N, CA, C and O atoms as a Tinker XYZ file with bonds, in Angstrom:
   512  protein
     1  N    -41.874000  -33.541000   69.891000    73     2
     2  CA   -40.728000  -34.244000   69.581000    64     1     3
     3  C    -39.959000  -34.807000   70.354000    63     2     4     5
     4  O    -39.515000  -34.101000   71.260000    81     3
     5  N    -39.538000  -36.189000   70.298000    73     3     6
     6  CA   -38.889000  -36.895000   71.245000    64     5     7
     7  C    -37.337000  -36.442000   71.600000    63     6     8     9
     8  O    -36.703000  -35.881000   70.706000    81     7
     9  N    -36.852000  -36.620000   72.592000    73     7    10
    10  CA   -35.491000  -36.357000   72.827000    64     9    11
    11  C    -34.429000  -36.872000   71.845000    63    10    12    13
    12  O    -34.424000  -38.018000   71.397000    81    11
    13  N    -33.556000  -35.946000   71.561000    73    11    14
    14  CA   -32.343000  -36.226000   70.697000    64    13    15
    15  C    -31.188000  -36.400000   71.430000    63    14    16    17
    16  O    -31.019000  -35.903000   72.544000    81    15
    17  N    -30.322000  -37.142000   70.802000    73    15    18
    18  CA   -29.103000  -37.642000   71.439000    64    17    19
    19  C    -27.930000  -37.570000   70.415000    63    18    20    21
    20  O    -28.163000  -37.702000   69.213000    81    19
    21  N    -26.686000  -37.364000   70.880000    73    19    22
    22  CA   -25.474000  -37.506000   70.171000    64    21    23
    23  C    -24.428000  -37.911000   71.206000    63    22    24    25
    24  O    -24.578000  -37.785000   72.421000    81    23
    25  N    -23.368000  -38.405000   70.606000    73    23    26
    26  CA   -22.247000  -38.992000   71.556000    64    25    27
    27  C    -20.837000  -38.539000   71.126000    63    26    28    29
    28  O    -20.591000  -38.165000   69.979000    81    27
    29  N    -20.046000  -38.587000   71.989000    73    27    30
    30  CA   -18.802000  -38.336000   71.734000    64    29    31
    31  C    -18.024000  -39.689000   71.869000    63    30    32    33
    32  O    -18.026000  -40.298000   72.938000    81    31
    33  N    -17.445000  -40.089000   70.909000    73    31    34
    34  CA   -16.861000  -41.469000   70.774000    64    33    35
    35  C    -15.338000  -41.345000   71.265000    63    34    36    37
    36  O    -14.501000  -40.889000   70.486000    81    35
    37  N    -14.995000  -41.737000   72.512000    73    35    38
    38  CA   -13.689000  -41.538000   73.047000    64    37    39
    39  C    -12.568000  -42.322000   72.282000    63    38    40    41
    40  O    -11.421000  -41.878000   72.250000    81    39
    41  N    -12.882000  -43.380000   71.726000    73    39    42
    42  CA   -11.814000  -44.305000   70.990000    64    41    43
    43  C    -11.352000  -43.613000   69.674000    63    42    44    45
    44  O    -10.186000  -43.737000   69.299000    81    43
    45  N    -12.254000  -42.892000   68.979000    73    43    46
    46  CA   -11.900000  -42.293000   67.633000    64    45    47
    47  C    -11.769000  -40.661000   67.914000    63    46    48    49
    48  O    -11.180000  -39.972000   67.081000    81    47
    49  N    -12.304000  -40.092000   69.048000    73    47    50
    50  CA   -12.317000  -38.685000   69.122000    64    49    51
    51  C    -13.164000  -38.020000   68.252000    63    50    52    53
    52  O    -12.765000  -37.034000   67.632000    81    51
    53  N    -14.310000  -38.458000   68.136000    73    51    54
    54  CA   -15.314000  -37.900000   67.023000    64    53    55
    55  C    -16.614000  -37.857000   67.637000    63    54    56    57
    56  O    -16.948000  -38.572000   68.581000    81    55
    57  N    -17.384000  -36.943000   67.038000    73    55    58
    58  CA   -18.763000  -36.726000   67.376000    64    57    59
    59  C    -19.689000  -37.672000   66.492000    63    58    60    61
    60  O    -19.596000  -37.804000   65.271000    81    59
    61  N    -20.623000  -38.322000   67.353000    73    59    62
    62  CA   -21.365000  -39.354000   66.559000    64    61    63
    63  C    -22.684000  -38.902000   66.679000    63    62    64    65
    64  O    -23.176000  -38.597000   67.765000    81    63
    65  N    -23.381000  -38.835000   65.424000    73    63    66
    66  CA   -24.960000  -38.260000   65.480000    64    65    67
    67  C    -25.848000  -39.329000   65.793000    63    66    68    69
    68  O    -25.482000  -40.505000   65.803000    81    67
    69  N    -27.145000  -38.904000   66.079000    73    67    70
    70  CA   -28.047000  -39.951000   66.476000    64    69    71
    71  C    -28.212000  -40.985000   65.486000    63    70    72    73
    72  O    -28.255000  -42.151000   65.881000    81    71
    73  N    -28.318000  -40.712000   64.179000    73    71    74
    74  CA   -28.649000  -41.760000   63.152000    64    73    75
    75  C    -27.414000  -42.772000   62.971000    63    74    76    77
    76  O    -27.525000  -43.916000   62.530000    81    75
    77  N    -26.272000  -42.189000   63.366000    73    75    78
    78  CA   -24.996000  -43.217000   63.449000    64    77    79
    79  C    -25.212000  -44.147000   64.697000    63    78    80    81
    80  O    -25.078000  -45.369000   64.631000    81    79
    81  N    -25.546000  -43.494000   65.798000    73    79    82
    82  CA   -26.029000  -44.336000   67.034000    64    81    83
    83  C    -26.884000  -45.471000   66.691000    63    82    84    85
    84  O    -26.619000  -46.624000   67.029000    81    83
    85  N    -27.926000  -45.125000   66.005000    73    83    86
    86  CA   -29.120000  -46.140000   65.676000    64    85    87
    87  C    -28.667000  -47.189000   65.035000    63    86    88    89
    88  O    -29.035000  -48.313000   65.378000    81    87
    89  N    -27.813000  -47.003000   64.023000    73    87    90
    90  CA   -27.518000  -47.820000   63.152000    64    89    91
    91  C    -26.056000  -48.592000   63.269000    63    90    92    93
    92  O    -25.773000  -49.635000   62.681000    81    91
    93  N    -25.215000  -47.867000   64.136000    73    91    94
    94  CA   -23.934000  -48.393000   64.215000    64    93    95
    95  C    -23.543000  -49.106000   65.766000    63    94    96    97
    96  O    -22.434000  -49.591000   65.989000    81    95
    97  N    -24.462000  -49.078000   66.597000    73    95    98
    98  CA   -24.204000  -49.350000   67.950000    64    97    99
    99  C    -25.459000  -50.216000   68.462000    63    98   100   101
   100  O    -26.607000  -50.145000   68.023000    81    99
   101  N    -25.016000  -50.995000   69.421000    73    99   102
   102  CA   -26.155000  -51.635000   70.230000    64   101   103
   103  C    -26.750000  -50.636000   71.121000    63   102   104   105
   104  O    -26.076000  -50.216000   72.062000    81   103
   105  N    -27.990000  -50.194000   70.916000    73   103   106
   106  CA   -28.726000  -49.189000   71.742000    64   105   107
   107  C    -28.824000  -49.347000   73.179000    63   106   108   109
   108  O    -28.786000  -48.438000   74.009000    81   107
   109  N    -28.980000  -50.832000   73.434000    73   107   110
   110  CA   -29.279000  -51.192000   74.978000    64   109   111
   111  C    -27.908000  -50.827000   75.583000    63   110   112   113
   112  O    -27.945000  -50.330000   76.709000    81   111
   113  N    -26.716000  -50.998000   75.010000    73   111   114
   114  CA   -25.402000  -50.800000   75.542000    64   113   115
   115  C    -25.134000  -49.484000   75.726000    63   114   116   117
   116  O    -24.470000  -49.124000   76.698000    81   115
   117  N    -25.647000  -48.553000   74.761000    73   115   118
   118  CA   -25.350000  -47.250000   74.565000    64   117   119
   119  C    -26.089000  -46.426000   75.803000    63   118   120   121
   120  O    -25.602000  -45.480000   76.422000    81   119
   121  N    -27.248000  -46.965000   75.981000    73   119   122
   122  CA   -28.024000  -46.278000   77.063000    64   121   123
   123  C    -27.862000  -46.849000   78.475000    63   122   124   125
   124  O    -28.032000  -46.140000   79.466000    81   123
   125  N    -27.540000  -48.104000   78.545000    73   123   126
   126  CA   -27.275000  -48.695000   79.934000    64   125   127
   127  C    -25.962000  -48.643000   80.508000    63   126   128   129
   128  O    -25.703000  -48.446000   81.695000    81   127
   129  N    -24.939000  -48.887000   79.314000    73   127   130
   130  CA   -23.472000  -48.864000   79.744000    64   129   131
   131  C    -22.698000  -48.055000   78.632000    63   130   132   133
   132  O    -21.906000  -48.607000   77.867000    81   131
   133  N    -22.964000  -46.799000   78.599000    73   131   134
   134  CA   -22.308000  -46.059000   77.492000    64   133   135
   135  C    -20.672000  -45.909000   77.788000    63   134   136   137
   136  O    -19.943000  -45.553000   76.863000    81   135
   137  N    -20.224000  -46.138000   78.862000    73   135   138
   138  CA   -18.826000  -46.141000   79.229000    64   137   139
   139  C    -18.140000  -47.367000   78.562000    63   138   140   141
   140  O    -16.973000  -47.347000   78.172000    81   139
   141  N    -19.052000  -48.536000   78.459000    73   139   142
   142  CA   -18.426000  -49.753000   77.885000    64   141   143
   143  C    -18.216000  -49.643000   76.324000    63   142   144   145
   144  O    -17.402000  -50.291000   75.666000    81   143
   145  N    -19.077000  -48.730000   75.874000    73   143   146
   146  CA   -19.065000  -48.587000   74.324000    64   145   147
   147  C    -18.062000  -47.383000   73.890000    63   146   148   149
   148  O    -17.943000  -47.113000   72.695000    81   147
   149  N    -17.339000  -46.660000   74.891000    73   147   150
   150  CA   -16.485000  -45.607000   74.847000    64   149   151
   151  C    -17.038000  -44.469000   74.308000    63   150   152   153
   152  O    -16.485000  -43.719000   73.504000    81   151
   153  N    -18.466000  -44.327000   74.905000    73   151   154
   154  CA   -19.255000  -43.064000   74.439000    64   153   155
   155  C    -19.699000  -42.377000   75.604000    63   154   156   157
   156  O    -19.946000  -42.975000   76.651000    81   155
   157  N    -19.823000  -40.998000   75.450000    73   155   158
   158  CA   -20.277000  -40.098000   76.235000    64   157   159
   159  C    -21.560000  -39.368000   75.628000    63   158   160   161
   160  O    -21.441000  -38.591000   74.681000    81   159
   161  N    -22.790000  -39.652000   76.217000    73   159   162
   162  CA   -23.883000  -39.330000   75.574000    64   161   163
   163  C    -24.229000  -37.779000   76.001000    63   162   164   165
   164  O    -23.986000  -37.272000   77.095000    81   163
   165  N    -24.818000  -37.188000   74.936000    73   163   166
   166  CA   -25.210000  -35.849000   75.207000    64   165   167
   167  C    -26.681000  -35.671000   74.546000    63   166   168   169
   168  O    -27.002000  -36.068000   73.426000    81   167
   169  N    -27.530000  -34.969000   75.504000    73   167   170
   170  CA   -28.855000  -34.696000   74.901000    64   169   171
   171  C    -28.992000  -33.243000   74.317000    63   170   172   173
   172  O    -28.283000  -32.317000   74.710000    81   171
   173  N    -29.848000  -33.130000   73.461000    73   171   174
   174  CA   -30.329000  -31.663000   72.795000    64   173   175
   175  C    -31.108000  -31.073000   73.954000    63   174   176   177
   176  O    -31.913000  -31.727000   74.617000    81   175
   177  N    -30.819000  -29.796000   74.158000    73   175   178
   178  CA   -31.504000  -28.917000   75.085000    64   177   179
   179  C    -33.010000  -28.625000   74.340000    63   178   180   181
   180  O    -33.992000  -28.322000   75.017000    81   179
   181  N    -33.052000  -28.730000   73.126000    73   179   182
   182  CA   -34.144000  -28.193000   72.388000    64   181   183
   183  C    -34.178000  -26.794000   72.221000    63   182   184   185
   184  O    -35.123000  -26.286000   71.618000    81   183
   185  N    -33.231000  -26.085000   72.697000    73   183   186
   186  CA   -32.960000  -24.569000   72.645000    64   185   187
   187  C    -32.084000  -24.175000   71.596000    63   186   188   189
   188  O    -31.215000  -24.981000   71.264000    81   187
   189  N    -32.165000  -22.968000   70.959000    73   187   190
   190  CA   -31.118000  -22.456000   70.193000    64   189   191
   191  C    -30.539000  -21.394000   70.613000    63   190   192   193
   192  O    -31.115000  -20.767000   71.503000    81   191
   193  N    -29.230000  -20.890000   70.089000    73   191   194
   194  CA   -28.608000  -19.975000   70.420000    64   193   195
   195  C    -29.295000  -18.614000   69.584000    63   194   196   197
   196  O    -30.323000  -18.680000   68.909000    81   195
   197  N    -28.567000  -17.524000   69.775000    73   195   198
   198  CA   -29.124000  -16.364000   69.141000    64   197   199
   199  C    -28.976000  -16.429000   67.607000    63   198   200   201
   200  O    -29.619000  -15.609000   66.953000    81   199
   201  N    -28.188000  -17.330000   66.963000    73   199   202
   202  CA   -27.963000  -17.465000   65.670000    64   201   203
   203  C    -28.884000  -18.483000   65.093000    63   202   204   205
   204  O    -28.949000  -18.613000   63.871000    81   203
   205  N    -29.574000  -19.189000   65.872000    73   203   206
   206  CA   -30.480000  -20.301000   65.461000    64   205   207
   207  C    -29.832000  -21.667000   65.660000    63   206   208   209
   208  O    -30.488000  -22.663000   65.354000    81   207
   209  N    -28.593000  -21.797000   66.148000    73   207   210
   210  CA   -27.808000  -23.064000   66.189000    64   209   211
   211  C    -28.421000  -23.838000   67.469000    63   210   212   213
   212  O    -28.573000  -23.264000   68.547000    81   211
   213  N    -28.758000  -25.192000   67.254000    73   211   214
   214  CA   -29.205000  -26.198000   68.384000    64   213   215
   215  C    -28.085000  -26.213000   69.386000    63   214   216   217
   216  O    -26.896000  -26.292000   69.078000    81   215
   217  N    -28.588000  -26.123000   70.692000    73   215   218
   218  CA   -27.501000  -26.259000   71.846000    64   217   219
   219  C    -27.647000  -27.644000   72.364000    63   218   220   221
   220  O    -28.713000  -28.260000   72.379000    81   219
   221  N    -26.743000  -27.999000   72.698000    73   219   222
   222  CA   -26.577000  -29.531000   73.291000    64   221   223
   223  C    -25.726000  -29.402000   74.644000    63   222   224   225
   224  O    -24.915000  -28.507000   74.878000    81   223
   225  N    -26.057000  -30.443000   75.473000    73   223   226
   226  CA   -25.218000  -30.747000   76.623000    64   225   227
   227  C    -23.964000  -30.559000   76.337000    63   226   228   229
   228  O    -23.627000  -30.974000   75.229000    81   227
   229  N    -23.141000  -30.052000   76.998000    73   227   230
   230  CA   -21.624000  -29.908000   77.027000    64   229   231
   231  C    -21.042000  -28.988000   75.923000    63   230   232   233
   232  O    -19.843000  -28.989000   75.645000    81   231
   233  N    -22.042000  -28.133000   75.257000    73   231   234
   234  CA   -21.636000  -27.118000   74.472000    64   233   235
   235  C    -21.110000  -25.902000   75.026000    63   234   236   237
   236  O    -21.508000  -25.575000   76.144000    81   235
   237  N    -20.207000  -25.115000   74.371000    73   235   238
   238  CA   -19.619000  -23.971000   74.955000    64   237   239
   239  C    -20.347000  -22.808000   74.315000    63   238   240   241
   240  O    -20.523000  -22.720000   73.100000    81   239
   241  N    -20.757000  -21.924000   75.201000    73   239   242
   242  CA   -21.434000  -20.759000   74.938000    64   241   243
   243  C    -20.753000  -19.602000   75.383000    63   242   244   245
   244  O    -20.197000  -19.541000   76.480000    81   243
   245  N    -20.789000  -18.544000   74.430000    73   243   246
   246  CA   -20.232000  -17.047000   74.634000    64   245   247
   247  C    -21.448000  -15.917000   74.760000    63   246   248   249
   248  O    -22.327000  -15.816000   73.904000    81   247
   249  N    -21.383000  -15.208000   75.769000    73   247   250
   250  CA   -22.424000  -14.139000   75.984000    64   249   251
   251  C    -21.463000  -12.917000   76.106000    63   250   252   253
   252  O    -20.593000  -12.820000   76.971000    81   251
   253  N    -21.750000  -11.909000   75.044000    73   251   254
   254  CA   -21.223000  -10.724000   75.172000    64   253   255
   255  C    -22.040000   -9.656000   75.863000    63   254   256   257
   256  O    -23.170000   -9.362000   75.474000    81   255
   257  N    -21.399000   -9.033000   76.982000    73   255   258
   258  CA   -22.074000   -7.992000   77.747000    64   257   259
   259  C    -21.299000   -6.656000   77.752000    63   258   260   261
   260  O    -20.129000   -6.668000   77.370000    81   259
   261  N    -21.830000   -5.595000   78.128000    73   259   262
   262  CA   -21.156000   -4.526000   78.348000    64   261   263
   263  C    -20.909000   -4.239000   79.832000    63   262   264   265
   264  O    -21.909000   -4.130000   80.542000    81   263
   265  N    -19.805000   -4.114000   80.338000    73   263   266
   266  CA   -19.561000   -3.968000   81.817000    64   265   267
   267  C    -20.264000   -2.545000   82.148000    63   266   268   269
   268  O    -20.056000   -1.590000   81.400000    81   267
   269  N    -21.058000   -2.432000   83.228000    73   267   270
   270  CA   -21.542000   -1.215000   83.516000    64   269   271
   271  C    -20.711000   -0.236000   83.974000    63   270   272   273
   272  O    -20.984000    0.952000   83.804000    81   271
   273  N    -19.594000   -0.654000   84.612000    73   271   274
   274  CA   -18.750000    0.199000   85.108000    64   273   275
   275  C    -17.611000    0.607000   84.239000    63   274   276   277
   276  O    -17.248000    1.778000   84.347000    81   275
   277  N    -16.970000   -0.186000   83.370000    73   275   278
   278  CA   -16.011000    0.306000   82.466000    64   277   279
   279  C    -16.606000    0.736000   81.085000    63   278   280   281
   280  O    -16.021000    1.500000   80.318000    81   279
   281  N    -17.711000    0.222000   80.867000    73   279   282
   282  CA   -18.467000    0.381000   79.626000    64   281   283
   283  C    -17.686000   -0.311000   78.349000    63   282   284   285
   284  O    -17.761000    0.076000   77.183000    81   283
   285  N    -17.011000   -1.292000   78.784000    73   283   286
   286  CA   -16.336000   -2.172000   77.674000    64   285   287
   287  C    -17.039000   -3.576000   77.474000    63   286   288   289
   288  O    -17.715000   -4.115000   78.350000    81   287
   289  N    -16.817000   -4.066000   76.312000    73   287   290
   290  CA   -17.467000   -5.322000   76.195000    64   289   291
   291  C    -16.666000   -6.439000   76.624000    63   290   292   293
   292  O    -15.489000   -6.552000   76.282000    81   291
   293  N    -17.336000   -7.375000   77.455000    73   291   294
   294  CA   -16.830000   -8.368000   78.006000    64   293   295
   295  C    -17.431000   -9.748000   77.361000    63   294   296   297
   296  O    -18.564000   -9.752000   76.881000    81   295
   297  N    -16.701000  -10.790000   77.375000    73   295   298
   298  CA   -17.409000  -12.123000   77.095000    64   297   299
   299  C    -17.399000  -12.977000   78.191000    63   298   300   301
   300  O    -16.343000  -13.170000   78.793000    81   299
   301  N    -18.581000  -13.590000   78.579000    73   299   302
   302  CA   -18.994000  -14.625000   79.541000    64   301   303
   303  C    -18.825000  -15.782000   78.711000    63   302   304   305
   304  O    -19.361000  -15.860000   77.605000    81   303
   305  N    -18.055000  -16.746000   79.227000    73   303   306
   306  CA   -17.987000  -18.058000   78.674000    64   305   307
   307  C    -18.869000  -19.252000   79.406000    63   306   308   309
   308  O    -18.848000  -19.247000   80.636000    81   307
   309  N    -19.507000  -20.094000   78.856000    73   307   310
   310  CA   -20.287000  -20.956000   79.880000    64   309   311
   311  C    -20.241000  -22.360000   79.199000    63   310   312   313
   312  O    -19.951000  -22.472000   78.009000    81   311
   313  N    -20.502000  -23.295000   79.899000    73   311   314
   314  CA   -20.503000  -24.882000   79.438000    64   313   315
   315  C    -21.951000  -25.196000   79.899000    63   314   316   317
   316  O    -22.362000  -24.968000   81.036000    81   315
   317  N    -22.668000  -25.734000   78.914000    73   315   318
   318  CA   -24.059000  -26.096000   79.240000    64   317   319
   319  C    -23.884000  -27.566000   79.958000    63   318   320   321
   320  O    -23.184000  -28.500000   79.566000    81   319
   321  N    -24.719000  -27.498000   81.118000    73   319   322
   322  CA   -24.791000  -28.826000   81.911000    64   321   323
   323  C    -26.084000  -29.010000   82.363000    63   322   324   325
   324  O    -26.931000  -28.132000   82.194000    81   323
   325  N    -26.359000  -30.168000   82.979000    73   323   326
   326  CA   -27.702000  -30.471000   83.561000    64   325   327
   327  C    -27.658000  -30.716000   85.062000    63   326   328   329
   328  O    -26.857000  -31.480000   85.602000    81   327
   329  N    -28.572000  -30.014000   85.677000    73   327   330
   330  CA   -28.560000  -30.137000   87.214000    64   329   331
   331  C    -29.962000  -30.186000   87.687000    63   330   332   333
   332  O    -30.788000  -29.364000   87.291000    81   331
   333  N    -30.243000  -31.102000   88.502000    73   331   334
   334  CA   -31.722000  -31.474000   88.968000    64   333   335
   335  C    -32.724000  -31.179000   87.640000    63   334   336   337
   336  O    -33.622000  -30.337000   87.656000    81   335
   337  N    -32.457000  -31.869000   86.718000    73   335   338
   338  CA   -33.371000  -31.813000   85.472000    64   337   339
   339  C    -33.504000  -30.509000   84.950000    63   338   340   341
   340  O    -34.496000  -30.379000   84.232000    81   339
   341  N    -32.752000  -29.430000   85.105000    73   339   342
   342  CA   -32.636000  -28.093000   84.380000    64   341   343
   343  C    -31.496000  -27.987000   83.685000    63   342   344   345
   344  O    -30.481000  -28.481000   84.175000    81   343
   345  N    -31.444000  -27.406000   82.566000    73   343   346
   346  CA   -30.213000  -27.029000   81.790000    64   345   347
   347  C    -29.610000  -25.875000   82.440000    63   346   348   349
   348  O    -30.269000  -24.845000   82.588000    81   347
   349  N    -28.396000  -25.970000   82.844000    73   347   350
   350  CA   -27.771000  -24.814000   83.483000    64   349   351
   351  C    -26.408000  -24.361000   82.894000    63   350   352   353
   352  O    -25.740000  -25.152000   82.229000    81   351
   353  N    -26.005000  -23.127000   83.130000    73   351   354
   354  CA   -24.735000  -22.706000   82.608000    64   353   355
   355  C    -23.733000  -22.568000   83.691000    63   354   356   357
   356  O    -23.988000  -21.812000   84.629000    81   355
   357  N    -22.581000  -23.247000   83.651000    73   355   358
   358  CA   -21.575000  -23.316000   84.522000    64   357   359
   359  C    -20.230000  -22.621000   83.764000    63   358   360   361
   360  O    -19.983000  -22.669000   82.559000    81   359
   361  N    -19.519000  -22.034000   84.708000    73   359   362
   362  CA   -18.134000  -21.405000   84.079000    64   361   363
   363  C    -17.293000  -22.581000   83.661000    63   362   364   365
   364  O    -17.689000  -23.746000   83.703000    81   363
   365  N    -16.035000  -22.172000   83.230000    73   363   366
   366  CA   -15.114000  -23.140000   82.669000    64   365   367
   367  C    -14.651000  -24.014000   83.758000    63   366   368   369
   368  O    -14.148000  -25.104000   83.483000    81   367
   369  N    -14.792000  -23.591000   85.060000    73   367   370
   370  CA   -14.256000  -24.434000   86.071000    64   369   371
   371  C    -15.554000  -25.286000   86.729000    63   370   372   373
   372  O    -15.449000  -25.874000   87.806000    81   371
   373  N    -16.639000  -25.272000   86.030000    73   371   374
   374  CA   -17.768000  -26.074000   86.510000    64   373   375
   375  C    -18.578000  -25.572000   87.724000    63   374   376   377
   376  O    -19.296000  -26.291000   88.419000    81   375
   377  N    -18.364000  -24.181000   87.903000    73   375   378
   378  CA   -19.255000  -23.566000   88.906000    64   377   379
   379  C    -20.468000  -22.876000   88.390000    63   378   380   381
   380  O    -20.396000  -22.287000   87.312000    81   379
   381  N    -21.620000  -22.900000   89.096000    73   379   382
   382  CA   -22.726000  -22.407000   88.518000    64   381   383
   383  C    -23.139000  -21.137000   89.406000    63   382   384   385
   384  O    -23.402000  -21.358000   90.588000    81   383
   385  N    -23.199000  -20.109000   89.029000    73   383   386
   386  CA   -23.785000  -18.873000   89.884000    64   385   387
   387  C    -25.291000  -19.237000   89.917000    63   386   388   389
   388  O    -25.720000  -20.066000   89.114000    81   387
   389  N    -26.108000  -18.641000   90.825000    73   387   390
   390  CA   -27.343000  -18.754000   91.166000    64   389   391
   391  C    -28.398000  -18.600000   90.099000    63   390   392   393
   392  O    -29.466000  -19.213000   90.129000    81   391
   393  N    -28.001000  -17.644000   89.039000    73   391   394
   394  CA   -29.076000  -17.310000   88.164000    64   393   395
   395  C    -28.710000  -17.666000   86.801000    63   394   396   397
   396  O    -29.160000  -16.954000   85.903000    81   395
   397  N    -27.861000  -18.793000   86.460000    73   395   398
   398  CA   -27.336000  -19.012000   85.166000    64   397   399
   399  C    -27.995000  -20.104000   84.522000    63   398   400   401
   400  O    -27.320000  -21.087000   84.219000    81   399
   401  N    -29.417000  -20.067000   84.229000    73   399   402
   402  CA   -30.196000  -21.055000   83.586000    64   401   403
   403  C    -30.304000  -20.874000   82.063000    63   402   404   405
   404  O    -30.543000  -19.780000   81.552000    81   403
   405  N    -30.136000  -21.884000   81.441000    73   403   406
   406  CA   -29.940000  -21.754000   79.970000    64   405   407
   407  C    -31.184000  -21.128000   79.367000    63   406   408   409
   408  O    -31.025000  -20.148000   78.640000    81   407
   409  N    -32.274000  -21.542000   79.569000    73   407   410
   410  CA   -33.554000  -20.894000   79.201000    64   409   411
   411  C    -33.615000  -19.436000   79.291000    63   410   412   413
   412  O    -34.386000  -18.867000   78.519000    81   411
   413  N    -32.899000  -18.714000   80.141000    73   411   414
   414  CA   -32.852000  -17.225000   80.395000    64   413   415
   415  C    -31.916000  -16.667000   79.566000    63   414   416   417
   416  O    -32.067000  -15.476000   79.295000    81   415
   417  N    -30.845000  -17.342000   79.032000    73   415   418
   418  CA   -29.811000  -16.597000   78.269000    64   417   419
   419  C    -29.636000  -17.295000   76.930000    63   418   420   421
   420  O    -28.911000  -16.689000   76.142000    81   419
   421  N    -30.105000  -18.339000   76.549000    73   419   422
   422  CA   -29.944000  -18.949000   75.292000    64   421   423
   423  C    -29.920000  -17.976000   74.188000    63   422   424   425
   424  O    -28.960000  -18.003000   73.417000    81   423
   425  N    -30.947000  -17.045000   74.009000    73   423   426
   426  CA   -31.141000  -16.095000   72.900000    64   425   427
   427  C    -30.145000  -14.872000   73.076000    63   426   428   429
   428  O    -30.210000  -13.929000   72.288000    81   427
   429  N    -29.281000  -14.890000   74.047000    73   427   430
   430  CA   -28.157000  -13.897000   74.042000    64   429   431
   431  C    -26.788000  -14.378000   73.887000    63   430   432   433
   432  O    -25.792000  -13.661000   73.979000    81   431
   433  N    -26.792000  -15.771000   73.621000    73   431   434
   434  CA   -25.433000  -16.432000   73.656000    64   433   435
   435  C    -25.208000  -16.998000   72.180000    63   434   436   437
   436  O    -26.157000  -17.164000   71.413000    81   435
   437  N    -23.937000  -17.272000   71.849000    73   435   438
   438  CA   -23.551000  -17.962000   70.566000    64   437   439
   439  C    -22.840000  -19.213000   71.018000    63   438   440   441
   440  O    -21.976000  -19.203000   71.894000    81   439
   441  N    -23.223000  -20.227000   70.414000    73   439   442
   442  CA   -22.329000  -21.537000   70.526000    64   441   443
   443  C    -21.056000  -21.354000   69.909000    63   442   444   445
   444  O    -20.945000  -20.892000   68.773000    81   443
   445  N    -20.124000  -21.687000   70.595000    73   443   446
   446  CA   -18.600000  -21.668000   70.088000    64   445   447
   447  C    -18.005000  -22.952000   69.836000    63   446   448   449
   448  O    -16.966000  -23.005000   69.178000    81   447
   449  N    -18.616000  -24.128000   70.344000    73   447   450
   450  CA   -18.050000  -25.307000   70.296000    64   449   451
   451  C    -18.555000  -26.212000   71.420000    63   450   452   453
   452  O    -19.639000  -25.952000   71.943000    81   451
   453  N    -17.754000  -27.372000   71.863000    73   451   454
   454  CA   -18.217000  -28.060000   72.786000    64   453   455
   455  C    -16.789000  -28.572000   73.576000    63   454   456   457
   456  O    -15.667000  -28.370000   73.112000    81   455
   457  N    -16.996000  -29.105000   74.552000    73   455   458
   458  CA   -15.872000  -29.433000   75.582000    64   457   459
   459  C    -14.963000  -30.549000   74.959000    63   458   460   461
   460  O    -13.799000  -30.625000   75.352000    81   459
   461  N    -15.381000  -31.326000   74.110000    73   459   462
   462  CA   -14.708000  -32.514000   73.627000    64   461   463
   463  C    -13.810000  -31.975000   72.393000    63   462   464   465
   464  O    -12.611000  -32.248000   72.333000    81   463
   465  N    -14.505000  -31.146000   71.352000    73   463   466
   466  CA   -13.823000  -30.830000   70.317000    64   465   467
   467  C    -13.055000  -29.485000   70.312000    63   466   468   469
   468  O    -12.251000  -29.210000   69.422000    81   467
   469  N    -13.326000  -28.693000   71.306000    73   467   470
   470  CA   -12.793000  -27.378000   71.534000    64   469   471
   471  C    -12.517000  -27.132000   72.965000    63   470   472   473
   472  O    -12.948000  -26.142000   73.557000    81   471
   473  N    -11.777000  -28.068000   73.521000    73   471   474
   474  CA   -11.359000  -27.937000   74.902000    64   473   475
   475  C    -10.393000  -26.686000   75.057000    63   474   476   477
   476  O    -10.288000  -26.146000   76.158000    81   475
   477  N     -9.765000  -26.275000   74.075000    73   475   478
   478  CA    -8.890000  -25.170000   74.162000    64   477   479
   479  C     -9.445000  -23.834000   74.416000    63   478   480   481
   480  O     -8.736000  -22.893000   74.773000    81   479
   481  N    -10.842000  -23.741000   74.212000    73   479   482
   482  CA   -11.661000  -22.549000   74.552000    64   481   483
   483  C    -11.879000  -22.420000   76.069000    63   482   484   485
   484  O    -12.122000  -21.320000   76.566000    81   483
   485  N    -11.794000  -23.522000   76.792000    73   483   486
   486  CA   -11.907000  -23.437000   78.050000    64   485   487
   487  C    -10.698000  -23.240000   78.852000    63   486   488   489
   488  O    -10.733000  -22.831000   80.013000    81   487
   489  N     -9.528000  -23.565000   78.155000    73   487   490
   490  CA    -8.253000  -23.316000   78.715000    64   489   491
   491  C     -7.913000  -21.677000   78.591000    63   490   492   493
   492  O     -7.332000  -21.006000   79.444000    81   491
   493  N     -8.412000  -21.230000   77.348000    73   491   494
   494  CA    -8.346000  -19.547000   77.255000    64   493   495
   495  C     -9.124000  -18.866000   78.296000    63   494   496   497
   496  O     -8.627000  -17.868000   78.818000    81   495
   497  N    -10.287000  -19.279000   78.666000    73   495   498
   498  CA   -11.070000  -18.683000   79.533000    64   497   499
   499  C    -10.482000  -18.737000   81.022000    63   498   500   501
   500  O    -10.692000  -17.817000   81.812000    81   499
   501  N     -9.768000  -19.816000   81.343000    73   499   502
   502  CA    -9.036000  -19.864000   82.671000    64   501   503
   503  C     -7.990000  -18.875000   82.654000    63   502   504   505
   504  O     -7.626000  -18.355000   83.709000    81   503
   505  N     -7.452000  -18.558000   81.496000    73   503   506
   506  CA    -6.247000  -17.411000   81.611000    64   505   507
   507  C     -6.838000  -16.092000   81.707000    63   506   508   509
   508  O     -6.104000  -15.203000   82.138000    81   507
   509  N     -8.172000  -15.764000   81.346000    73   507   510
   510  CA    -8.496000  -14.438000   81.466000    64   509   511
   511  C     -9.054000  -14.137000   82.905000    63   510   512
   512  O     -9.401000  -12.995000   83.206000    81   511
């Protein structure tokens, strides 16, 4: 299967599907100069979360873990990003720990949104 894309359309604050990109925009401009079109392109990672939802670049994922010291459940919140050709998980501040690769954690995470439509989720994780 070939790569799939979607885009955040900054002018209207809406997510645009691949089919809408194909039929509604000049594809040459979309890929060569997305900023000129007011678009932020995102690629599918072709991985699913633990509920079977497709994960995209710039999605927000939650991983529930049990703290080994307190034995209480905690939620780690990540943003999907791409670094050196690999899908990585960064924290809400954009920092990546050495072992946070999407392929290692996707089946333990749940997609809760994306940074464009659900930016308030990142603000909440800054507070904790």
